[in-house]
Amino acid sequence: MNNYKITNLRTNKDYFLNEEETANFFVKNKAQNYDIINLTKVKRIRRNKILDTISFVCFFAVTILTTILIIEKYY
């Protein structure tokens, strides 16, 4: 289930709603007066960036360790 942060553009009031509540909210209010942010998508993107960084660091660590092992074994 997706979670949304809805900000009123005039008053800057924030609402934190799920999908069902968001649908009911926009039945009563016009969407043009609000900024809608999908918090589930933002969280997923943040987690993917962290995992990309971890994999990048691990790749370099493995490369350096492999180089050290090769140097110690053959020289």
Short mmCIF file of C-alpha atoms in Angstrom, two decimals:
data_model
loop_
_atom_site.label_atom_id
_atom_site.label_comp_id
_atom_site.label_asym_id
_atom_site.label_seq_id
_atom_site.Cartn_x
_atom_site.Cartn_y
_atom_site.Cartn_z
CA MET A 1 0.00 0.00 0.00
CA ASN A 2 1.37 3.38 -0.99
CA ASN A 3 1.63 6.26 1.45
CA TYR A 4 1.38 9.85 0.32
CA LYS A 5 2.37 13.24 1.67
CA ILE A 6 -0.09 15.85 0.46
CA THR A 7 0.80 19.51 0.99
CA ASN A 8 -1.69 22.33 0.63
CA LEU A 9 0.04 24.89 -1.61
CA ARG A 10 -1.68 27.86 0.01
CA THR A 11 -1.41 27.03 3.71
CA ASN A 12 1.56 24.59 3.59
CA LYS A 13 -0.36 22.14 5.77
CA ASP A 14 0.76 18.51 5.35
CA TYR A 15 -1.45 15.43 5.26
CA PHE A 16 -0.04 11.90 5.47
CA LEU A 17 -2.51 9.48 3.86
CA ASN A 18 -2.61 6.00 2.35
CA GLU A 19 -4.15 5.16 -1.05
CA GLU A 20 -7.73 4.81 0.13
CA GLU A 21 -7.64 7.98 2.23
CA THR A 22 -6.02 9.88 -0.67
CA ALA A 23 -8.83 8.85 -3.04
CA ASN A 24 -11.45 9.99 -0.52
CA PHE A 25 -9.52 13.21 0.14
CA PHE A 26 -9.58 14.24 -3.51
CA VAL A 27 -13.29 13.50 -3.83
CA LYS A 28 -13.80 16.47 -1.49
CA ASN A 29 -10.87 18.67 -2.59
CA LYS A 30 -9.42 19.84 -5.90
CA ALA A 31 -6.06 18.26 -6.79
CA GLN A 32 -4.73 21.51 -8.29
CA ASN A 33 -4.30 23.10 -4.86
CA TYR A 34 -2.09 20.30 -3.51
CA ASP A 35 1.40 18.91 -4.01
CA ILE A 36 1.39 15.09 -3.90
CA ILE A 37 4.51 13.09 -2.97
CA ASN A 38 4.51 9.28 -2.99
CA LEU A 39 6.43 8.45 0.20
CA THR A 40 6.66 4.75 -0.65
CA LYS A 41 8.45 5.56 -3.91
CA VAL A 42 10.79 8.04 -2.18
CA LYS A 43 11.67 5.44 0.47
CA ARG A 44 12.36 2.80 -2.22
CA ILE A 45 14.61 5.18 -4.17
CA ARG A 46 16.55 6.10 -1.01
CA ARG A 47 17.04 2.41 -0.12
CA ASN A 48 18.21 1.61 -3.67
CA LYS A 49 20.78 4.42 -3.54
CA ILE A 50 22.15 3.06 -0.27
CA LEU A 51 22.35 -0.48 -1.71
CA ASP A 52 24.11 0.85 -4.84
CA THR A 53 26.69 2.59 -2.66
CA ILE A 54 27.26 -0.54 -0.59
CA SER A 55 27.72 -2.69 -3.70
CA PHE A 56 30.14 -0.13 -5.20
CA VAL A 57 32.26 -0.09 -2.01
CA CYS A 58 32.23 -3.90 -1.80
CA PHE A 59 33.36 -4.18 -5.43
CA PHE A 60 36.36 -1.92 -4.78
CA ALA A 61 37.19 -3.76 -1.55
CA VAL A 62 37.18 -7.10 -3.37
CA THR A 63 39.34 -5.65 -6.15
CA ILE A 64 41.91 -4.33 -3.68
CA LEU A 65 41.96 -7.57 -1.65
CA THR A 66 42.36 -9.66 -4.80
CA THR A 67 45.24 -7.47 -5.93
CA ILE A 68 46.95 -7.83 -2.54
CA LEU A 69 46.52 -11.61 -2.58
CA ILE A 70 47.95 -11.87 -6.10
CA ILE A 71 50.94 -9.71 -5.14
CA GLU A 72 51.65 -11.76 -2.01
CA LYS A 73 51.31 -15.09 -3.79
CA TYR A 74 53.45 -14.41 -6.86
CA TYR A 75 56.07 -11.91 -5.62
#
